[in-house]
Amino acid sequence: MLEKQKKDLDKAKDLFFSWKLHEAYAVFRRFFDRLPFSPQPEHALYLSYFVRCLLELGKERELNFYLNQIENLSSKWQTDELYYQLAEVSILGAERNLKSAKELLTKVISNPESSYLHTKAKMLLAYCYDCEGDNVDACRRIIDSIEDSQDRPIQLSLELWRIKILRDEGKLDLAEEKMAKLFKELDPIRDWYAYFSGKVILGGLYILRDDKEQATQLLAETRAIVEKSPFKTLKAQLSALEEKLNTKPIAPELFCEHGIKGWTVFCNEKKIELSYQTLPAKIFELFTKKEWIDKSQMAKKVFKKDYEPASDDSKLQYQIHCLRKILLELDFEVDPISFEEGGYRLVPKVTIREGEV
């Protein structure tokens, strides 16, 4: 690569990290458009930044072209920079593919020669699990494995992840306390991306607390920030927060009957069967007695032993996922099972009716 070309691409990279996407896009495009597209391996990292610019600016036609190039080049060059960027686009692009992203990120993390990418790859992997829902335990394990960084933007992202996990674990007061402390360290101009992300996390906390007034005020403040930004993904986060605030559907009531072989559950003019012998049915039986069940009770009921977090959390999470999947066949508009600190809550009310004996 010629010295002038490298200087131009480094300038575009710096613009990218300063979130000046339009300026970065202009420099990248001038370079890559003049190629008869036969880039060299040293172009790989710059090409990945260009693709992220296209994604954030919503330039779908160009994105599809260059994304195809990256997919072809990643098999040829097999660089972790390209794997990471492919994973990012797989998650944030129009056609989300979490499975592919997780495989790519795991490949990056498992390569000791790419340790400089591990922190970013782990945070993106945690995001994959977060998108799947009810995976706060997996997110915590991943984030807890990341050491503090001397790089300010990365460290701020790590702190935000730690606070978000506390929030998702139901530790709302502690999460709010740590967020307030972090906001004191943030410069809204220099750290505007972290500042915005913190506002989104805090907005979700207010919604979980059902504090509509605080959430509405925060949403208005955050809207003013994001309107100045070209970031498509930021605007999507804000829209999702706004939707959560404005639409809070009520879960319909469940009606249950004891049968000879299992439970019959009715809702929305539909019904499902839960065999007594299955583990999801054992958890459901607990929910017919109490709407919130802690993990220790579940472990005793399901696994017939005392609760051991290290070995039981992922197993319980899987059984909850199975029960949720069954209940969703009843056409719920809301998640029928929510995670709260130390346990799970069945959202709809349950009424047991006399059935066949």
Coordinates of C-alpha atoms in Angstrom, one line a residue:
M1 CA 0.0 0.0 0.0
L2 CA 1.3 3.5 -0.9
E3 CA 2.2 5.8 2.0
K4 CA -0.4 8.4 0.8
Q5 CA -3.1 5.7 0.6
K6 CA -2.4 4.5 4.1
K7 CA -2.4 8.1 5.4
D8 CA -5.9 8.7 3.8
L9 CA -7.3 5.4 5.2
D10 CA -5.9 6.2 8.7
K11 CA -7.6 9.6 8.5
A12 CA -10.9 7.9 7.6
K13 CA -10.4 5.5 10.5
D14 CA -9.8 8.4 13.0
L15 CA -13.0 10.1 11.7
F16 CA -14.8 6.8 12.2
F17 CA -13.8 6.6 15.8
S18 CA -14.7 10.2 16.3
W19 CA -18.2 9.2 15.1
K20 CA -17.9 11.6 12.1
L21 CA -19.4 9.1 9.8
H22 CA -20.2 11.2 6.8
E23 CA -16.6 12.5 6.6
A24 CA -15.2 9.0 7.1
Y25 CA -17.6 7.6 4.5
A26 CA -16.4 10.2 1.9
V27 CA -12.7 9.3 2.4
F28 CA -13.3 5.5 2.4
R29 CA -15.5 5.6 -0.7
R30 CA -13.0 7.7 -2.7
F31 CA -10.4 5.0 -2.0
F32 CA -12.5 1.8 -2.5
D33 CA -14.4 3.0 -5.5
R34 CA -11.3 3.6 -7.5
L35 CA -10.3 0.0 -7.1
P36 CA -11.5 -2.4 -9.7
F37 CA -12.3 -4.3 -6.6
S38 CA -9.1 -6.3 -6.0
P39 CA -8.1 -5.1 -2.5
Q40 CA -5.0 -6.4 -0.7
P41 CA -5.0 -8.1 2.7
E42 CA -3.8 -4.9 4.4
H43 CA -7.0 -3.2 3.3
A44 CA -9.1 -5.7 5.3
L45 CA -9.4 -3.7 8.5
Y46 CA -10.2 -0.4 6.7
L47 CA -12.8 -2.1 4.6
S48 CA -14.5 -3.4 7.8
Y49 CA -14.7 0.2 9.1
F50 CA -16.2 1.3 5.8
V51 CA -18.9 -1.4 6.0
R52 CA -19.8 -0.2 9.5
C53 CA -20.2 3.4 8.1
L54 CA -22.5 2.1 5.4
L55 CA -24.5 0.2 8.0
E56 CA -25.0 3.2 10.3
L57 CA -25.7 5.6 7.5
G58 CA -28.4 3.3 6.0
K59 CA -26.7 2.9 2.6
E60 CA -28.2 -0.5 1.9
R61 CA -27.2 -1.0 -1.7
E62 CA -23.5 -0.2 -1.1
L63 CA -23.6 -2.2 2.1
N64 CA -24.8 -5.3 0.3
F65 CA -22.1 -5.0 -2.4
Y66 CA -19.2 -4.5 0.1
L67 CA -20.6 -7.1 2.5
N68 CA -20.4 -9.7 -0.2
Q69 CA -16.8 -8.7 -0.8
I70 CA -16.0 -9.1 2.9
E71 CA -17.7 -12.5 3.0
N72 CA -15.5 -13.6 0.0
L73 CA -12.4 -12.1 1.4
S74 CA -12.9 -13.6 4.9
S75 CA -12.7 -17.1 3.5
K76 CA -9.6 -16.1 1.5
W77 CA -7.7 -14.1 4.1
Q78 CA -9.1 -15.5 7.3
T79 CA -8.4 -12.5 9.4
D80 CA -10.0 -12.0 12.8
E81 CA -10.7 -8.3 11.9
L82 CA -12.9 -9.4 9.1
Y83 CA -14.6 -12.1 11.2
Y84 CA -15.3 -9.5 13.8
Q85 CA -16.8 -7.0 11.3
L86 CA -18.9 -9.8 9.7
A87 CA -20.3 -10.7 13.1
E88 CA -21.1 -7.0 13.8
V89 CA -23.0 -6.6 10.5
S90 CA -24.7 -10.0 11.1
I91 CA -26.1 -8.6 14.4
L92 CA -26.9 -5.0 13.4
G93 CA -27.8 -5.4 9.7
A94 CA -31.3 -5.7 8.3
E95 CA -31.1 -9.6 8.2
R96 CA -30.0 -10.4 11.8
N97 CA -28.2 -13.7 12.1
L98 CA -27.2 -14.3 15.7
K99 CA -26.1 -17.9 15.2
S100 CA -23.5 -16.9 12.5
A101 CA -22.3 -13.9 14.6
K102 CA -21.8 -16.1 17.7
E103 CA -19.7 -18.6 15.7
L104 CA -17.6 -15.9 14.2
L105 CA -17.0 -14.2 17.6
T106 CA -16.2 -17.4 19.3
K107 CA -13.5 -18.0 16.6
V108 CA -12.0 -14.6 17.2
I109 CA -12.0 -15.1 21.0
S110 CA -10.4 -18.5 20.8
N111 CA -7.4 -17.2 18.9
P112 CA -4.7 -16.0 21.4
E113 CA -3.0 -14.0 18.6
S114 CA -6.1 -11.7 18.4
S115 CA -6.1 -10.7 22.1
Y116 CA -6.4 -7.1 21.0
L117 CA -9.9 -7.9 19.7
H118 CA -11.0 -10.1 22.6
T119 CA -12.6 -7.4 24.7
K120 CA -14.7 -6.0 21.9
A121 CA -15.6 -9.5 20.6
K122 CA -16.7 -10.6 24.1
M123 CA -19.0 -7.6 24.5
L124 CA -20.5 -8.2 21.1
L125 CA -21.0 -11.9 22.0
A126 CA -22.8 -10.8 25.2
Y127 CA -25.0 -8.6 23.0
C128 CA -25.9 -11.7 21.0
Y129 CA -27.1 -13.5 24.1
D130 CA -28.9 -10.4 25.3
C131 CA -30.8 -10.2 22.0
E132 CA -32.0 -13.8 22.5
G133 CA -33.7 -12.7 25.8
D134 CA -33.5 -14.3 29.3
N135 CA -29.8 -14.8 29.0
V136 CA -28.6 -12.5 31.7
D137 CA -26.6 -15.3 33.3
A138 CA -24.7 -15.9 30.1
C139 CA -24.1 -12.1 29.7
R140 CA -22.7 -11.9 33.2
R141 CA -20.3 -14.8 32.7
I142 CA -19.0 -13.2 29.5
I143 CA -18.7 -9.6 30.9
D144 CA -17.2 -10.8 34.2
S145 CA -14.4 -12.5 32.2
I146 CA -13.3 -9.1 30.8
E147 CA -10.5 -7.2 32.6
D148 CA -10.5 -3.4 33.0
S149 CA -9.0 -1.6 30.0
Q150 CA -6.8 1.5 29.8
D151 CA -8.7 2.5 26.6
R152 CA -11.3 4.9 27.7
P153 CA -14.1 4.1 25.2
I154 CA -13.7 0.4 25.8
Q155 CA -13.7 0.8 29.6
L156 CA -16.8 3.0 29.4
S157 CA -18.6 0.3 27.4
L158 CA -17.5 -2.3 29.9
E159 CA -18.9 -0.2 32.8
L160 CA -22.2 0.2 31.0
W161 CA -22.5 -3.5 30.4
R162 CA -21.9 -4.2 34.1
I163 CA -24.7 -1.7 35.0
K164 CA -27.0 -3.1 32.4
I165 CA -26.6 -6.6 33.8
L166 CA -27.4 -5.4 37.4
R167 CA -30.5 -3.8 36.0
D168 CA -31.5 -7.0 34.1
E169 CA -30.9 -9.0 37.3
G170 CA -33.5 -6.9 39.0
K171 CA -31.0 -5.0 41.1
L172 CA -32.5 -1.7 40.1
D173 CA -31.4 0.5 43.0
L174 CA -27.8 -0.6 42.7
A175 CA -27.8 -0.2 39.0
E176 CA -29.2 3.3 39.3
E177 CA -26.6 4.2 41.9
K178 CA -23.7 3.1 39.7
M179 CA -25.2 4.8 36.7
A180 CA -25.4 8.1 38.6
K181 CA -21.7 7.7 39.6
L182 CA -20.7 7.0 36.0
F183 CA -22.6 10.0 34.6
K184 CA -20.5 12.2 36.8
E185 CA -17.4 10.9 34.9
L186 CA -18.9 11.4 31.4
D187 CA -18.5 14.4 29.2
P188 CA -21.7 14.6 27.1
I189 CA -19.6 15.9 24.2
R190 CA -16.4 13.9 24.3
D191 CA -18.2 10.7 25.6
W192 CA -21.5 11.3 23.8
Y193 CA -21.8 7.7 22.6
A194 CA -21.4 6.3 26.1
Y195 CA -23.6 9.1 27.5
F196 CA -26.4 8.2 25.1
S197 CA -26.1 4.4 25.8
G198 CA -26.3 5.1 29.5
K199 CA -29.5 7.1 29.0
V200 CA -31.0 4.2 27.1
I201 CA -30.1 1.7 29.9
L202 CA -31.5 4.1 32.5
G203 CA -34.7 4.6 30.5
G204 CA -35.1 0.8 30.5
L205 CA -34.6 0.8 34.3
Y206 CA -37.4 3.5 34.8
I207 CA -39.7 1.4 32.6
L208 CA -39.0 -1.7 34.7
R209 CA -39.8 0.3 37.8
D210 CA -43.0 1.6 36.1
D211 CA -41.8 5.2 36.6
K212 CA -43.5 6.6 33.5
E213 CA -42.8 10.3 34.3
Q214 CA -39.1 9.8 34.7
A215 CA -38.9 7.6 31.6
T216 CA -40.8 10.1 29.4
Q217 CA -38.5 13.0 30.5
L218 CA -35.4 10.9 29.8
L219 CA -36.8 9.9 26.4
A220 CA -37.3 13.6 25.4
E221 CA -33.7 14.5 26.5
T222 CA -32.3 11.5 24.7
R223 CA -34.2 12.2 21.5
A224 CA -32.5 15.6 21.4
I225 CA -29.1 13.9 21.5
V226 CA -29.8 11.2 18.9
E227 CA -31.3 13.6 16.3
K228 CA -27.9 15.1 15.9
S229 CA -26.3 11.7 15.2
P230 CA -26.3 9.8 11.9
F231 CA -26.1 6.5 13.7
K232 CA -28.9 4.2 12.5
T233 CA -28.4 1.7 15.4
L234 CA -28.7 4.5 18.0
K235 CA -32.0 5.6 16.5
A236 CA -33.2 2.0 16.5
Q237 CA -32.4 1.7 20.2
L238 CA -34.3 4.9 21.0
S239 CA -37.3 3.7 19.0
A240 CA -37.3 0.4 20.9
L241 CA -37.2 2.3 24.2
E242 CA -40.1 4.6 23.1
E243 CA -42.1 1.5 22.1
K244 CA -41.6 -0.1 25.5
L245 CA -42.7 3.1 27.2
N246 CA -45.8 3.6 25.1
T247 CA -47.0 0.0 24.8
K248 CA -47.3 -2.2 27.8
P249 CA -49.8 -4.9 26.9
I250 CA -51.5 -6.8 29.7
A251 CA -50.9 -10.5 29.9
P252 CA -54.2 -12.5 29.6
E253 CA -55.2 -14.9 32.4
L254 CA -54.3 -18.6 32.2
F255 CA -56.9 -21.2 33.1
C256 CA -55.5 -24.6 34.0
E257 CA -57.0 -28.1 34.6
H258 CA -55.5 -31.2 36.2
G259 CA -55.7 -34.2 33.9
I260 CA -54.7 -37.8 34.3
K261 CA -51.4 -37.3 32.5
G262 CA -50.7 -33.6 32.9
W263 CA -51.9 -30.0 32.8
T264 CA -54.2 -28.5 30.2
V265 CA -53.7 -24.8 29.9
F266 CA -56.2 -22.5 28.2
C267 CA -55.7 -18.9 26.9
N268 CA -56.8 -16.8 23.9
E269 CA -59.1 -19.6 22.8
K270 CA -56.2 -22.0 22.5
K271 CA -54.9 -24.7 24.7
I272 CA -51.6 -26.6 25.4
E273 CA -50.8 -29.8 27.2
L274 CA -48.0 -30.2 29.8
S275 CA -47.1 -33.8 30.7
Y276 CA -46.4 -34.1 34.5
Q277 CA -43.2 -36.1 33.7
T278 CA -41.5 -33.1 31.9
L279 CA -39.3 -30.6 33.6
P280 CA -41.2 -27.5 32.2
A281 CA -44.4 -29.0 33.8
K282 CA -42.7 -29.2 37.2
I283 CA -41.8 -25.6 37.0
F284 CA -45.3 -24.6 35.8
E285 CA -46.7 -26.4 38.8
L286 CA -44.6 -24.2 41.1
F287 CA -46.0 -21.1 39.3
T288 CA -49.6 -22.3 40.0
K289 CA -48.8 -21.8 43.7
K290 CA -46.7 -18.7 43.6
E291 CA -46.2 -16.1 40.9
W292 CA -42.5 -15.7 41.8
I293 CA -40.2 -18.6 42.4
D294 CA -36.5 -18.4 43.5
K295 CA -33.9 -20.6 41.8
S296 CA -33.3 -22.7 44.9
Q297 CA -37.0 -23.8 45.0
M298 CA -36.8 -24.6 41.3
A299 CA -33.7 -26.6 41.7
K300 CA -35.2 -28.7 44.4
K301 CA -38.4 -29.3 42.5
V302 CA -36.8 -29.9 39.1
F303 CA -33.5 -31.5 39.9
K304 CA -34.3 -32.9 43.3
K305 CA -31.2 -31.4 44.9
D306 CA -29.9 -28.2 46.6
Y307 CA -29.3 -25.2 44.3
E308 CA -25.7 -24.8 43.0
P309 CA -25.4 -21.6 40.9
A310 CA -22.4 -22.7 38.9
S311 CA -24.0 -25.9 37.6
D312 CA -27.7 -25.1 37.8
D313 CA -28.2 -21.6 36.4
S314 CA -27.8 -22.6 32.8
K315 CA -29.9 -25.7 33.2
L316 CA -32.7 -23.8 34.9
Q317 CA -32.5 -21.1 32.2
Y318 CA -32.9 -23.8 29.5
Q319 CA -36.0 -25.3 31.2
I320 CA -37.5 -21.8 31.6
H321 CA -36.8 -21.2 27.9
C322 CA -38.6 -24.5 27.1
L323 CA -41.6 -23.5 29.2
R324 CA -41.7 -20.0 27.7
K325 CA -41.7 -21.5 24.2
I326 CA -44.6 -23.8 25.1
L327 CA -46.6 -20.9 26.6
L328 CA -46.0 -18.7 23.6
E329 CA -48.1 -21.1 21.6
L330 CA -51.0 -19.4 23.4
D331 CA -50.3 -16.2 21.4
F332 CA -49.0 -14.0 24.2
E333 CA -48.2 -10.4 23.2
V334 CA -45.8 -10.2 26.2
D335 CA -43.1 -12.4 27.5
P336 CA -45.0 -14.8 29.9
I337 CA -42.0 -15.3 32.1
S338 CA -39.7 -12.6 33.4
F339 CA -36.4 -12.8 35.2
E340 CA -36.1 -11.0 38.5
E341 CA -33.2 -11.0 41.0
G342 CA -32.7 -14.6 42.2
G343 CA -35.6 -16.2 40.4
Y344 CA -38.4 -16.0 37.8
R345 CA -41.9 -14.6 37.7
L346 CA -44.9 -15.9 35.7
V347 CA -46.5 -12.7 34.3
P348 CA -50.1 -13.8 33.7
K349 CA -52.5 -14.7 36.5
V350 CA -53.2 -18.4 36.9
T351 CA -56.6 -19.9 37.8
I352 CA -57.0 -23.6 38.4
R353 CA -60.3 -25.1 37.2
E354 CA -61.6 -28.5 38.2
G355 CA -60.8 -30.9 35.4
E356 CA -60.8 -34.7 34.9
V357 CA -59.3 -36.8 37.7

